[in-house]
Coordinates of C-alpha atoms and ligand atoms in Angstrom, one line a residue:
M115 CA 0.0 0.0 0.0
E116 CA 1.4 3.3 -1.0
T117 CA 0.7 5.1 2.2
M118 CA 2.9 2.6 4.0
C119 CA 5.8 3.1 1.6
C120 CA 8.7 5.1 3.1
Y121 CA 10.5 7.3 0.6
D122 CA 13.8 9.1 1.2
L123 CA 14.8 10.7 -2.1
H124 CA 18.0 12.7 -1.1
S125 CA 21.1 11.2 0.5
H126 CA 24.9 11.3 0.4
S127 CA 27.7 8.8 0.7
T128 CA 31.5 8.9 0.8
A129 CA 31.4 9.2 -3.0
S130 CA 30.8 12.9 -2.2
D131 CA 30.6 14.6 1.2
G132 CA 28.7 12.0 3.2
T133 CA 30.5 10.0 5.9
L134 CA 29.0 6.5 5.3
S135 CA 30.0 4.2 2.4
P136 CA 27.2 3.6 -0.2
A137 CA 26.7 0.1 1.2
T138 CA 26.5 1.2 4.8
L139 CA 24.2 4.0 3.9
V140 CA 21.8 1.5 2.2
E141 CA 21.9 -0.9 5.1
K142 CA 21.2 2.0 7.5
A143 CA 18.3 3.2 5.4
H144 CA 16.9 -0.3 5.3
A145 CA 17.2 -0.7 9.1
A146 CA 15.4 2.7 9.5
G147 CA 12.4 1.4 7.5
V148 CA 13.1 3.2 4.2
N149 CA 11.5 1.3 1.2
V150 CA 12.7 3.6 -1.6
L151 CA 16.1 5.4 -1.2
A152 CA 17.7 7.8 -3.7
L153 CA 21.5 8.1 -3.5
T154 CA 22.1 11.7 -4.7
D155 CA 25.8 12.5 -4.3
H156 CA 27.1 15.9 -5.4
D157 CA 28.3 15.9 -9.0
T158 CA 29.1 12.2 -9.1
L159 CA 27.6 8.8 -9.8
D160 CA 30.5 6.9 -8.4
G161 CA 28.6 5.5 -5.4
I162 CA 25.6 4.0 -7.4
A163 CA 27.1 0.6 -8.3
E164 CA 28.0 -0.2 -4.7
A165 CA 24.7 1.1 -3.4
R166 CA 22.8 -1.1 -6.0
R167 CA 24.7 -4.2 -5.0
A168 CA 23.9 -3.5 -1.3
A169 CA 20.2 -2.9 -2.1
A170 CA 19.9 -6.1 -4.2
G171 CA 19.8 -8.4 -1.2
L172 CA 17.4 -6.2 0.8
D173 CA 13.8 -5.2 0.5
L174 CA 14.8 -1.7 -0.6
E175 CA 14.5 0.0 -4.0
L176 CA 17.6 2.1 -4.8
I177 CA 16.9 5.0 -7.1
P178 CA 20.1 6.1 -8.9
G179 CA 20.4 9.9 -8.4
V180 CA 22.7 12.9 -8.5
E181 CA 22.7 16.4 -7.0
I182 CA 24.0 18.8 -9.6
S183 CA 25.7 22.2 -8.6
V184 CA 24.1 25.0 -10.7
T185 CA 24.8 28.7 -10.9
W186 CA 21.6 30.7 -11.5
R187 CA 21.6 34.5 -11.4
A188 CA 25.0 34.4 -9.7
M189 CA 23.9 32.1 -6.9
T190 CA 24.5 28.4 -6.3
L191 CA 21.5 26.1 -6.5
H192 CA 21.2 22.3 -6.3
V193 CA 19.2 20.3 -8.8
L194 CA 18.5 16.7 -8.1
G195 CA 18.3 14.2 -10.9
L196 CA 16.2 11.2 -9.7
N197 CA 16.3 7.9 -11.5
V198 CA 19.1 8.8 -13.9
D199 CA 21.0 6.2 -15.9
P200 CA 24.4 6.1 -14.1
D201 CA 26.1 5.1 -17.4
N202 CA 24.8 8.0 -19.5
Q203 CA 27.9 9.5 -21.1
P204 CA 26.8 13.2 -21.4
L205 CA 25.8 13.2 -17.7
L206 CA 29.0 11.5 -16.7
A207 CA 31.0 14.0 -18.7
G208 CA 29.1 16.9 -17.2
C209 CA 29.8 15.6 -13.7
Q210 CA 33.4 15.2 -14.6
D211 CA 33.6 18.9 -15.6
L212 CA 32.0 20.0 -12.3
R213 CA 34.5 17.9 -10.4
A214 CA 37.3 19.7 -12.3
T215 CA 35.7 23.0 -11.3
R216 CA 35.6 21.8 -7.7
E217 CA 39.3 20.9 -7.9
Q218 CA 40.2 24.5 -9.1
R219 CA 38.0 26.0 -6.4
A220 CA 39.6 23.9 -3.8
Q221 CA 43.0 25.1 -4.8
Q222 CA 41.8 28.7 -4.5
I223 CA 40.2 28.0 -1.1
G224 CA 43.5 26.5 0.0
C225 CA 45.4 29.7 -1.0
K226 CA 42.9 31.9 0.7
L227 CA 43.1 30.0 3.9
A228 CA 46.9 30.0 3.8
K229 CA 46.7 33.8 3.5
A230 CA 44.5 33.8 6.6
G231 CA 47.2 31.8 8.5
I232 CA 45.9 28.3 8.0
A233 CA 48.5 26.2 6.2
N234 CA 48.0 22.9 4.3
A235 CA 44.2 23.1 4.1
L236 CA 44.0 21.7 0.6
E237 CA 46.0 18.6 1.6
G238 CA 43.9 18.3 4.7
A239 CA 40.6 18.5 2.7
R240 CA 42.0 16.0 0.2
R241 CA 42.8 13.5 3.1
Q242 CA 39.2 13.9 4.3
S243 CA 37.7 13.3 0.8
R244 CA 39.9 10.2 0.3
G245 CA 40.4 10.9 -3.4
K246 CA 36.7 11.6 -4.1
I247 CA 35.1 14.9 -4.9
L248 CA 36.4 17.9 -3.0
S249 CA 33.6 19.7 -1.1
R250 CA 33.6 22.5 1.4
T251 CA 32.4 19.9 3.8
H252 CA 35.9 18.3 3.6
F253 CA 37.5 21.7 4.4
A254 CA 35.1 22.0 7.3
H255 CA 36.1 18.6 8.7
F256 CA 39.8 19.6 8.4
L257 CA 39.2 22.9 10.2
V258 CA 37.3 21.2 13.0
E259 CA 39.9 18.4 13.3
T260 CA 42.7 20.9 13.6
G261 CA 40.9 23.0 16.2
R262 CA 40.3 26.1 14.0
A263 CA 36.6 25.7 14.4
A264 CA 34.3 24.2 17.0
S265 CA 32.0 22.5 14.6
V266 CA 31.0 22.1 11.0
Q267 CA 28.2 24.6 11.6
D268 CA 30.8 27.0 13.0
V269 CA 32.8 26.7 9.8
F270 CA 29.8 27.6 7.7
K271 CA 29.4 30.7 9.8
N272 CA 32.9 31.9 10.1
F273 CA 34.8 30.4 7.2
L274 CA 34.2 29.5 3.5
V275 CA 31.2 31.7 3.2
K276 CA 30.8 35.3 1.8
G277 CA 32.9 37.8 3.7
K278 CA 34.9 35.2 5.7
P279 CA 38.3 33.6 5.2
G280 CA 38.4 30.9 2.6
Y281 CA 35.4 32.1 0.6
V282 CA 35.5 31.4 -3.1
R283 CA 32.5 31.9 -5.3
G284 CA 31.6 28.7 -7.1
E285 CA 31.1 28.9 -10.9
W286 CA 28.9 25.9 -11.7
T287 CA 26.8 24.8 -14.6
A288 CA 23.7 26.6 -16.1
M289 CA 20.3 25.4 -15.0
E290 CA 19.3 24.5 -18.6
Q291 CA 22.5 22.5 -19.0
A292 CA 21.8 20.6 -15.7
L293 CA 18.2 19.9 -16.9
D294 CA 19.6 18.6 -20.3
W295 CA 22.0 16.2 -18.6
I296 CA 19.3 14.9 -16.2
R297 CA 16.6 14.6 -18.9
G298 CA 19.1 13.0 -21.4
A299 CA 19.9 10.4 -18.8
G300 CA 16.2 9.6 -18.4
G301 CA 15.9 11.3 -15.0
L302 CA 13.5 13.6 -13.3
P303 CA 14.9 17.1 -12.3
V304 CA 13.9 18.3 -8.9
I305 CA 14.9 21.6 -7.2
A306 CA 16.6 20.5 -3.9
H307 CA 15.8 22.2 -0.6
P308 CA 14.2 25.3 -2.2
A309 CA 13.7 27.1 1.1
R310 CA 17.4 27.0 1.9
Y311 CA 18.3 29.7 -0.8
R312 CA 16.6 32.4 1.2
L313 CA 15.0 33.9 -2.0
T314 CA 12.4 36.6 -2.0
R315 CA 8.9 35.5 -3.0
S316 CA 9.2 37.0 -6.4
K317 CA 12.7 35.5 -7.1
L318 CA 11.5 32.1 -5.9
G319 CA 8.6 32.3 -8.3
A320 CA 10.9 33.3 -11.1
L321 CA 13.2 30.3 -10.3
V322 CA 10.3 27.9 -10.3
D323 CA 8.9 29.3 -13.6
E324 CA 12.3 29.1 -15.3
F325 CA 13.0 25.7 -14.0
R326 CA 9.6 24.3 -15.1
E327 CA 9.7 25.9 -18.6
A328 CA 13.4 25.6 -19.5
G329 CA 13.6 24.5 -23.1
G330 CA 10.5 26.4 -24.2
E331 CA 7.9 24.6 -26.3
G332 CA 7.2 21.0 -25.1
F333 CA 8.8 21.8 -21.8
R334 CA 7.4 18.6 -20.3
E335 CA 10.2 16.9 -22.2
A336 CA 12.9 19.5 -21.4
G337 CA 12.0 21.3 -18.2
G338 CA 12.0 20.7 -14.5
E339 CA 9.6 18.2 -12.9
G340 CA 9.7 18.5 -9.2
L341 CA 10.2 20.6 -6.0
E342 CA 11.7 19.1 -2.9
V343 CA 8.8 20.1 -0.6
V344 CA 9.7 17.9 2.4
S345 CA 13.4 18.2 3.3
G346 CA 15.6 17.5 6.3
S347 CA 16.5 21.2 6.1
H348 CA 12.9 22.6 5.9
N349 CA 10.9 23.5 9.0
R350 CA 7.1 23.1 9.1
D351 CA 6.3 26.6 7.7
E352 CA 8.8 26.2 4.9
T353 CA 7.4 22.8 4.0
L354 CA 3.9 24.3 3.8
H355 CA 5.1 27.2 1.7
M356 CA 6.9 24.9 -0.7
A357 CA 3.8 22.7 -0.9
A358 CA 1.7 25.7 -2.0
L359 CA 4.4 26.6 -4.6
S360 CA 4.4 23.1 -6.0
R361 CA 0.6 23.2 -6.3
T362 CA 0.3 26.6 -8.0
H363 CA 3.2 25.9 -10.3
R364 CA 2.1 22.3 -11.0
L365 CA 5.4 20.7 -10.1
F366 CA 5.5 17.2 -8.5
A367 CA 6.5 17.2 -4.8
S368 CA 9.5 15.2 -3.6
C369 CA 10.8 14.4 -0.1
G370 CA 14.3 13.7 1.1
S371 CA 16.3 13.9 4.3
D372 CA 19.6 15.2 2.7
Y373 CA 21.3 12.7 5.0
H374 CA 25.1 13.1 5.2
G375 CA 25.9 10.7 8.0
P376 CA 25.4 10.2 11.8
E377 CA 27.4 13.4 12.6
K378 CA 24.3 15.5 12.2
P379 CA 22.0 13.5 14.5
W380 CA 19.0 15.8 13.9
V381 CA 18.8 14.6 10.3
K382 CA 17.6 11.0 10.2
L383 CA 17.1 8.6 7.3
G384 CA 13.4 8.1 6.5
R385 CA 12.1 10.1 9.4
L386 CA 10.3 12.7 7.2
R387 CA 6.9 14.4 7.4
G388 CA 4.4 13.2 4.9
L389 CA 3.7 15.4 1.9
P390 CA 1.1 18.1 2.7
E391 CA -2.4 17.7 1.4
G392 CA -2.9 18.4 -2.3
C393 CA 0.7 17.7 -3.4
A394 CA 1.3 15.4 -6.4
P395 CA 4.0 13.0 -5.3
I396 CA 7.0 12.6 -7.7
W397 CA 6.4 8.9 -7.6
H398 CA 3.2 9.6 -9.6
A399 CA 5.2 11.1 -12.5
D400 CA 5.1 9.1 -15.8
A401 CA 8.9 8.6 -15.8
W402 CA 9.0 7.2 -12.3
P403 CA 10.2 3.6 -12.3
V404 CA 7.2 1.3 -12.0
T405 CA 9.0 -1.1 -9.6
A406 CA 9.7 1.7 -7.2
A407 CA 6.0 2.7 -6.9
A408 CA 5.3 -0.2 -4.5
Ligands
AMP209 P1 30.1 22.6 -1.8 O1 29.1 21.9 -2.7 O2 31.4 22.0 -1.9 O3 30.1 24.1 -1.9 O4 29.6 22.3 -0.3 C1 28.3 22.4 0.0 C2 28.0 21.4 1.1 O5 28.3 21.9 2.4 C3 26.5 21.1 1.3 O6 26.1 20.1 0.4 C4 26.4 20.7 2.7 O7 26.7 19.3 2.8 C5 27.5 21.5 3.4 N1 26.9 22.7 4.1 C6 26.5 23.8 3.6 N2 26.1 24.7 4.5 C7 26.2 24.0 5.7 C8 25.9 24.3 7.0 N3 25.4 25.5 7.4 N4 26.1 23.3 8.0 C9 26.6 22.1 7.6 N5 26.9 21.8 6.4 C10 26.7 22.7 5.4
MN210 MN1 26.6 18.1 0.9
MN211 MN1 22.2 20.5 -1.5
MN212 MN1 22.3 17.1 -0.7

């Protein structure tokens, strides 16, 4: 019965900036009662094969996903691709380019931190990432480990953000490009944690319009599909606001914890509010895999 099905459609592993391996993440999600889990690492599909193998022996449907870094009107947004083909060449090449951008940004972050008196941060972040993508999270773990910051939250207040040491503006891909890659790989594009961008009402409306209609004529083949209404980083009011937006703009509603590991104990796998009344769940979309609609 669908109401009994537990969906968590946004999570991270060590393939990006999560702290659990893909297999451990899948086992933990299963133990938490999740029936359908999307692995959505930042700008990489490297964790999917391992996650799939782990899910094969369990009563858990693994949705291959990705979280693409996008620059829209000079700000960074995250667009999820749900149910993408992890072997799709243009998507893989796009992710590869974004990882190269991350590498360059990491070098600049390292230089800026060195100027602020913090040496060897790039090497430290690299150790944290174990050769996988380089994220600000890895710099954050380095800064906490070496006693420069009290916590990861402290880092995202006092370092690596606008006006603070180690800030470098990311230059990611265009929204239309991200939609192209996701659509081309057979996936459903979803705006991740929309309330986190702190947009004004009119800018949020413009974002959702542009997202939905990217590609112009026949946008159902080219444009965006969903809005992450329920998110580990939305409070109740934000959830209700995003639910209303998904209804008025006729986008499917998605739900995901954005789990990164047990270090943030307030974010749990599969412990999400249900979608508010009147939302059309993303698992009702035509392109949703039938087997995952249990
Ligand atoms: P990046 O994509 O490398 O710029 O890093 C962004 C990542 O940093 C996000 O995906 C989160 O995992 C993490 N992050 C951003 N802001 C915060 C915050 N305030 N507290 C903890 N983690 C954060
Ligand atoms: Mn992250
Ligand atoms: Mn995100
Ligand atoms: Mn995420």
